[in-house]
PDB file of C-alpha atoms in Angstrom:
ATOM      1  CA  MET Z  15     210.566  77.538 116.539  1.00 75.00           C
ATOM      2  CA  SER Z  16     207.212  75.938 117.306  1.00 86.00           C
ATOM      3  CA  ILE Z  17     204.491  77.617 119.356  1.00 91.00           C
ATOM      4  CA  LEU Z  18     202.698  74.332 120.100  1.00 90.00           C
ATOM      5  CA  HIS Z  19     203.499  71.048 121.761  1.00 87.00           C
ATOM      6  CA  ILE Z  20     201.499  68.586 119.684  1.00 89.00           C
ATOM      7  CA  ARG Z  21     201.001  65.280 121.509  1.00 86.00           C
ATOM      8  CA  PRO Z  22     198.563  62.382 121.876  1.00 88.00           C
ATOM      9  CA  ALA Z  23     195.474  63.357 123.867  1.00 83.00           C
ATOM     10  CA  VAL Z  24     195.369  61.883 127.374  1.00 81.00           C
ATOM     11  CA  ARG Z  25     192.395  62.265 129.693  1.00 78.00           C
ATOM     12  CA  GLY Z  26     193.084  64.477 132.702  1.00 76.00           C
ATOM     13  CA  GLY Z  27     194.979  67.576 133.590  1.00 74.00           C
ATOM     14  CA  SER Z  28     192.357  70.092 132.556  1.00 82.00           C
ATOM     15  CA  LYS Z  29     190.695  72.389 135.068  1.00 92.00           C
ATOM     16  CA  VAL Z  30     186.972  73.006 135.318  1.00 96.00           C
ATOM     17  CA  ILE Z  31     184.962  76.130 135.999  1.00 97.00           C
ATOM     18  CA  ILE Z  32     181.526  75.378 137.414  1.00 98.00           C
ATOM     19  CA  GLY Z  33     178.755  77.947 137.683  1.00 97.00           C
ATOM     20  CA  ILE Z  34     176.019  77.539 140.292  1.00 98.00           C
ATOM     21  CA  ALA Z  35     173.271  80.142 140.001  1.00 97.00           C
ATOM     22  CA  GLY Z  36     170.259  80.569 142.244  1.00 95.00           C
ATOM     23  CA  GLN Z  37     168.293  82.886 144.436  1.00 94.00           C
ATOM     24  CA  SER Z  38     169.079  83.508 148.086  1.00 92.00           C
ATOM     25  CA  GLY Z  39     168.537  80.348 150.109  1.00 91.00           C
ATOM     26  CA  ASP Z  40     168.649  77.931 147.161  1.00 93.00           C
ATOM     27  CA  GLY Z  41     171.814  76.223 148.475  1.00 94.00           C
ATOM     28  CA  LYS Z  42     174.528  77.579 146.179  1.00 96.00           C
ATOM     29  CA  THR Z  43     177.237  77.891 148.824  1.00 96.00           C
ATOM     30  CA  TYR Z  44     176.560  74.545 150.492  1.00 96.00           C
ATOM     31  CA  THR Z  45     176.471  72.774 147.122  1.00 97.00           C
ATOM     32  CA  ALA Z  46     179.664  74.488 145.950  1.00 97.00           C
ATOM     33  CA  LEU Z  47     181.573  73.409 149.060  1.00 97.00           C
ATOM     34  CA  LYS Z  48     180.331  69.816 148.810  1.00 97.00           C
ATOM     35  CA  ILE Z  49     181.328  69.635 145.129  1.00 97.00           C
ATOM     36  CA  ALA Z  50     184.721  71.146 145.978  1.00 97.00           C
ATOM     37  CA  ARG Z  51     185.232  68.543 148.714  1.00 97.00           C
ATOM     38  CA  GLY Z  52     184.701  65.766 146.191  1.00 97.00           C
ATOM     39  CA  MET Z  53     187.469  67.211 144.031  1.00 96.00           C
ATOM     40  CA  VAL Z  54     190.304  67.242 146.597  1.00 96.00           C
ATOM     41  CA  SER Z  55     192.069  64.793 148.890  1.00 96.00           C
ATOM     42  CA  HIS Z  56     191.748  67.085 151.928  1.00 96.00           C
ATOM     43  CA  PRO Z  57     189.538  70.123 152.717  1.00 96.00           C
ATOM     44  CA  SER Z  58     192.631  72.288 153.283  1.00 97.00           C
ATOM     45  CA  LYS Z  59     193.069  72.278 149.484  1.00 98.00           C
ATOM     46  CA  ILE Z  60     189.784  74.204 149.095  1.00 98.00           C
ATOM     47  CA  GLY Z  61     189.812  77.998 148.978  1.00 98.00           C
ATOM     48  CA  PHE Z  62     186.780  80.194 149.554  1.00 98.00           C
ATOM     49  CA  LEU Z  63     186.710  83.783 148.280  1.00 98.00           C
ATOM     50  CA  ASP Z  64     183.978  85.435 150.350  1.00 97.00           C
ATOM     51  CA  THR Z  65     182.466  88.648 148.984  1.00 96.00           C
ATOM     52  CA  GLU Z  66     179.453  88.523 151.281  1.00 93.00           C
ATOM     53  CA  ASN Z  67     180.801  89.954 154.545  1.00 91.00           C
ATOM     54  CA  LYS Z  68     182.015  86.708 156.140  1.00 92.00           C
ATOM     55  CA  ARG Z  69     178.932  84.612 155.287  1.00 91.00           C
ATOM     56  CA  GLY Z  70     181.240  81.840 154.111  1.00 91.00           C
ATOM     57  CA  SER Z  71     182.379  81.362 157.692  1.00 92.00           C
ATOM     58  CA  LEU Z  72     178.884  80.081 158.496  1.00 93.00           C
ATOM     59  CA  TYR Z  73     179.855  76.931 156.572  1.00 94.00           C
ATOM     60  CA  ALA Z  74     183.162  76.355 158.378  1.00 93.00           C
ATOM     61  CA  ASP Z  75     181.998  73.075 159.957  1.00 94.00           C
ATOM     62  CA  ILE Z  76     180.162  71.343 157.080  1.00 95.00           C
ATOM     63  CA  LEU Z  77     183.231  69.536 155.740  1.00 95.00           C
ATOM     64  CA  ASP Z  78     185.461  66.939 157.401  1.00 94.00           C
ATOM     65  CA  GLY Z  79     188.137  69.574 158.055  1.00 94.00           C
ATOM     66  CA  SER Z  80     188.925  73.248 157.586  1.00 95.00           C
ATOM     67  CA  PHE Z  81     189.122  74.989 154.240  1.00 97.00           C
ATOM     68  CA  MET Z  82     191.005  78.190 153.446  1.00 97.00           C
ATOM     69  CA  ILE Z  83     188.975  81.418 153.376  1.00 97.00           C
ATOM     70  CA  ALA Z  84     189.601  85.078 152.555  1.00 97.00           C
ATOM     71  CA  ASP Z  85     187.283  88.063 152.416  1.00 97.00           C
ATOM     72  CA  LEU Z  86     187.048  90.436 149.464  1.00 97.00           C
ATOM     73  CA  TYR Z  87     185.501  93.814 150.231  1.00 96.00           C
ATOM     74  CA  PRO Z  88     184.565  96.651 147.847  1.00 96.00           C
ATOM     75  CA  PRO Z  89     185.531  97.785 145.368  1.00 97.00           C
ATOM     76  CA  PHE Z  90     184.556  94.580 143.578  1.00 97.00           C
ATOM     77  CA  SER Z  91     186.463  95.401 140.401  1.00 97.00           C
ATOM     78  CA  PRO Z  92     187.322  92.653 137.914  1.00 97.00           C
ATOM     79  CA  LYS Z  93     191.017  93.315 138.600  1.00 98.00           C
ATOM     80  CA  ARG Z  94     190.616  92.703 142.329  1.00 98.00           C
ATOM     81  CA  TYR Z  95     188.813  89.421 141.623  1.00 98.00           C
ATOM     82  CA  ALA Z  96     191.627  88.394 139.260  1.00 98.00           C
ATOM     83  CA  ASP Z  97     194.267  89.312 141.860  1.00 98.00           C
ATOM     84  CA  ALA Z  98     192.401  87.291 144.507  1.00 98.00           C
ATOM     85  CA  ILE Z  99     192.290  84.241 142.230  1.00 98.00           C
ATOM     86  CA  LYS Z 100     196.050  84.508 141.709  1.00 98.00           C
ATOM     87  CA  GLU Z 101     196.644  84.772 145.482  1.00 98.00           C
ATOM     88  CA  PHE Z 102     194.676  81.581 146.139  1.00 98.00           C
ATOM     89  CA  GLN Z 103     196.572  79.813 143.365  1.00 97.00           C
ATOM     90  CA  GLU Z 104     199.899  80.901 144.870  1.00 97.00           C
ATOM     91  CA  ALA Z 105     198.717  79.578 148.261  1.00 97.00           C
ATOM     92  CA  GLY Z 106     198.422  76.072 146.775  1.00 97.00           C
ATOM     93  CA  VAL Z 107     194.631  75.887 146.624  1.00 98.00           C
ATOM     94  CA  GLU Z 108     193.323  73.234 144.200  1.00 97.00           C
ATOM     95  CA  VAL Z 109     189.631  74.213 144.107  1.00 98.00           C
ATOM     96  CA  LEU Z 110     188.447  77.786 144.641  1.00 98.00           C
ATOM     97  CA  VAL Z 111     184.838  78.615 145.517  1.00 98.00           C
ATOM     98  CA  ILE Z 112     183.952  82.226 144.679  1.00 98.00           C
ATOM     99  CA  ASP Z 113     180.856  83.381 146.535  1.00 96.00           C
ATOM    100  CA  SER Z 114     179.714  85.429 144.737  1.00 92.00           C
ATOM    101  CA  VAL Z 115     180.861  86.527 141.283  1.00 97.00           C
ATOM    102  CA  THR Z 116     177.742  88.671 140.934  1.00 97.00           C
ATOM    103  CA  HIS Z 117     179.504  91.518 142.749  1.00 97.00           C
ATOM    104  CA  GLU Z 118     182.101  91.666 139.948  1.00 97.00           C
ATOM    105  CA  TRP Z 119     179.282  92.543 137.564  1.00 96.00           C
ATOM    106  CA  GLU Z 120     176.932  94.743 139.591  1.00 95.00           C
ATOM    107  CA  GLY Z 121     178.499  95.245 143.025  1.00 95.00           C
ATOM    108  CA  GLU Z 122     180.158  98.382 144.352  1.00 96.00           C
ATOM    109  CA  GLY Z 123     183.116  99.089 142.055  1.00 96.00           C
ATOM    110  CA  GLY Z 124     182.095  96.285 139.672  1.00 96.00           C
ATOM    111  CA  CYS Z 125     181.544  96.479 135.923  1.00 95.00           C
ATOM    112  CA  ASP Z 126     178.256  98.372 136.160  1.00 94.00           C
ATOM    113  CA  ASP Z 127     179.899 101.077 138.303  1.00 93.00           C
ATOM    114  CA  ILE Z 128     182.904 101.194 135.947  1.00 93.00           C
ATOM    115  CA  ALA Z 129     180.588 101.705 132.968  1.00 92.00           C
ATOM    116  CA  GLN Z 130     178.449 104.319 134.716  1.00 89.00           C
ATOM    117  CA  ALA Z 131     181.390 106.390 136.051  1.00 84.00           C
ATOM    118  CA  PRO Z 132     181.443 108.786 133.035  1.00 70.00           C
ATOM    119  CA  LEU Z 133     177.770 109.602 133.652  1.00 71.00           C
ATOM    120  CA  LEU Z 134     178.602 110.661 137.201  1.00 67.00           C
ATOM    121  CA  LYS Z 135     181.185 113.045 135.768  1.00 71.00           C
ATOM    122  CA  GLY Z 136     178.587 114.725 133.540  1.00 73.00           C
ATOM    123  CA  LYS Z 137     179.371 112.805 130.359  1.00 74.00           C
ATOM    124  CA  HIS Z 138     176.487 111.577 128.244  1.00 74.00           C
ATOM    125  CA  MET Z 139     177.477 107.967 127.602  1.00 82.00           C
ATOM    126  CA  ALA Z 140     178.364 104.996 129.757  1.00 83.00           C
ATOM    127  CA  ASN Z 141     181.773 103.383 129.148  1.00 85.00           C
ATOM    128  CA  TRP Z 142     180.776  99.777 128.547  1.00 91.00           C
ATOM    129  CA  VAL Z 143     183.850  99.280 126.343  1.00 92.00           C
ATOM    130  CA  GLY Z 144     186.141  99.781 129.349  1.00 91.00           C
ATOM    131  CA  ALA Z 145     183.956  97.735 131.691  1.00 94.00           C
ATOM    132  CA  LYS Z 146     183.753  94.823 129.228  1.00 95.00           C
ATOM    133  CA  ARG Z 147     187.522  94.960 128.688  1.00 96.00           C
ATOM    134  CA  ASP Z 148     188.094  94.671 132.455  1.00 96.00           C
ATOM    135  CA  HIS Z 149     185.552  91.840 132.707  1.00 97.00           C
ATOM    136  CA  LYS Z 150     187.264  89.984 129.854  1.00 97.00           C
ATOM    137  CA  SER Z 151     190.586  90.215 131.698  1.00 97.00           C
ATOM    138  CA  PHE Z 152     188.957  88.721 134.816  1.00 97.00           C
ATOM    139  CA  MET Z 153     187.475  85.898 132.727  1.00 97.00           C
ATOM    140  CA  ASN Z 154     190.857  85.183 131.154  1.00 97.00           C
ATOM    141  CA  THR Z 155     192.408  84.905 134.611  1.00 97.00           C
ATOM    142  CA  MET Z 156     189.778  82.342 135.584  1.00 96.00           C
ATOM    143  CA  LEU Z 157     190.143  80.385 132.360  1.00 95.00           C
ATOM    144  CA  GLN Z 158     193.953  80.292 132.484  1.00 95.00           C
ATOM    145  CA  CYS Z 159     194.579  79.562 136.161  1.00 94.00           C
ATOM    146  CA  ASN Z 160     195.748  76.183 137.472  1.00 94.00           C
ATOM    147  CA  MET Z 161     192.853  75.640 139.861  1.00 96.00           C
ATOM    148  CA  ASN Z 162     189.364  74.318 139.508  1.00 98.00           C
ATOM    149  CA  ILE Z 163     186.897  77.139 140.213  1.00 98.00           C
ATOM    150  CA  ILE Z 164     183.293  76.996 141.386  1.00 98.00           C
ATOM    151  CA  CYS Z 165     181.403  80.269 140.967  1.00 98.00           C
ATOM    152  CA  CYS Z 166     178.292  81.018 142.992  1.00 98.00           C
ATOM    153  CA  ILE Z 167     176.102  83.437 141.055  1.00 97.00           C
ATOM    154  CA  ARG Z 168     173.053  85.250 142.369  1.00 96.00           C
ATOM    155  CA  ALA Z 169     169.936  84.906 140.245  1.00 96.00           C
ATOM    156  CA  ARG Z 170     166.653  86.765 140.073  1.00 93.00           C
ATOM    157  CA  GLU Z 171     163.509  87.032 138.008  1.00 92.00           C
ATOM    158  CA  LYS Z 172     164.041  88.934 134.759  1.00 89.00           C
ATOM    159  CA  THR Z 173     161.380  90.518 132.598  1.00 88.00           C
ATOM    160  CA  ASP Z 174     161.503  91.695 128.990  1.00 88.00           C
ATOM    161  CA  PHE Z 175     159.902  95.141 128.651  1.00 90.00           C
ATOM    162  CA  LYS Z 176     160.373  95.564 124.878  1.00 90.00           C
ATOM    163  CA  ASN Z 177     156.638  96.039 124.744  1.00 90.00           C
ATOM    164  CA  PRO Z 178     155.799  97.853 128.002  1.00 88.00           C
ATOM    165  CA  LYS Z 179     152.125  97.019 127.609  1.00 91.00           C
ATOM    166  CA  GLU Z 180     152.893  93.291 127.502  1.00 90.00           C
ATOM    167  CA  PRO Z 181     155.956  92.467 129.631  1.00 89.00           C
ATOM    168  CA  VAL Z 182     157.295  88.927 129.188  1.00 89.00           C
ATOM    169  CA  SER Z 183     158.844  86.926 132.040  1.00 90.00           C
ATOM    170  CA  LEU Z 184     162.251  85.498 131.149  1.00 87.00           C
ATOM    171  CA  GLY Z 185     162.322  83.404 134.323  1.00 89.00           C
ATOM    172  CA  ILE Z 186     165.120  83.202 136.862  1.00 91.00           C
ATOM    173  CA  GLN Z 187     168.417  84.348 135.312  1.00 92.00           C
ATOM    174  CA  PRO Z 188     171.992  84.587 136.657  1.00 94.00           C
ATOM    175  CA  VAL Z 189     173.099  88.126 137.553  1.00 93.00           C
ATOM    176  CA  GLN Z 190     176.326  88.366 135.558  1.00 96.00           C
ATOM    177  CA  GLU Z 191     177.493  89.356 132.084  1.00 95.00           C
ATOM    178  CA  LYS Z 192     175.225  87.721 129.473  1.00 92.00           C
ATOM    179  CA  ASN Z 193     177.925  85.335 128.163  1.00 93.00           C
ATOM    180  CA  PHE Z 194     179.348  84.392 131.565  1.00 95.00           C
ATOM    181  CA  MET Z 195     177.624  80.998 131.775  1.00 94.00           C
ATOM    182  CA  PHE Z 196     178.923  80.018 128.319  1.00 94.00           C
ATOM    183  CA  GLU Z 197     182.484  80.090 129.699  1.00 94.00           C
ATOM    184  CA  MET Z 198     181.663  77.492 132.338  1.00 95.00           C
ATOM    185  CA  THR Z 199     182.652  73.844 131.919  1.00 95.00           C
ATOM    186  CA  ALA Z 200     179.339  73.024 133.607  1.00 96.00           C
ATOM    187  CA  SER Z 201     176.590  75.194 135.006  1.00 95.00           C
ATOM    188  CA  MET Z 202     173.378  74.762 136.908  1.00 94.00           C
ATOM    189  CA  LEU Z 203     170.465  76.828 138.078  1.00 94.00           C
ATOM    190  CA  MET Z 204     169.202  75.903 141.531  1.00 91.00           C
ATOM    191  CA  GLN Z 205     165.619  76.570 142.545  1.00 85.00           C
ATOM    192  CA  ASN Z 206     163.837  75.769 145.792  1.00 77.00           C
TER     193      ASN Z 206
END
């Protein structure tokens, strides 16, 4: 019994994951929705996972019709993000905008909180193994789903303090797991 279906390659059918990183006000959400609109025949095929307390609703009138929206509140665990992606897929959405995936990494109940939980219980080490495992499961859900996904990612100035006497600016960096952007089909950093 074969595990593969080997066939001639034909262009099409694959799904993309796009990452748009930037600081507040750089235009991530607007850009994501406009890109999503170019990928579907009608705005109703666009889903918007809003983790920013209904901010996505501020963009309800920028397209030529309504898109689908749902709010995700804390805890922002990787599992809850994965479940939300599956719900949008089951609803028939073709392109999902997630604004923002940063909460999955450092929001309330996100990977940072998962890793730090042992420290709150008096243990001496963070549990990054468990947090990374949960994050990997979330990433696999994104990579294996049948929708195109556009991720909005917060970004901020990062500095290397390896030598505290001579800190080195690393520039504006996405706030997510260090390999997150490598999983994207395409990514961009927006700056005003």
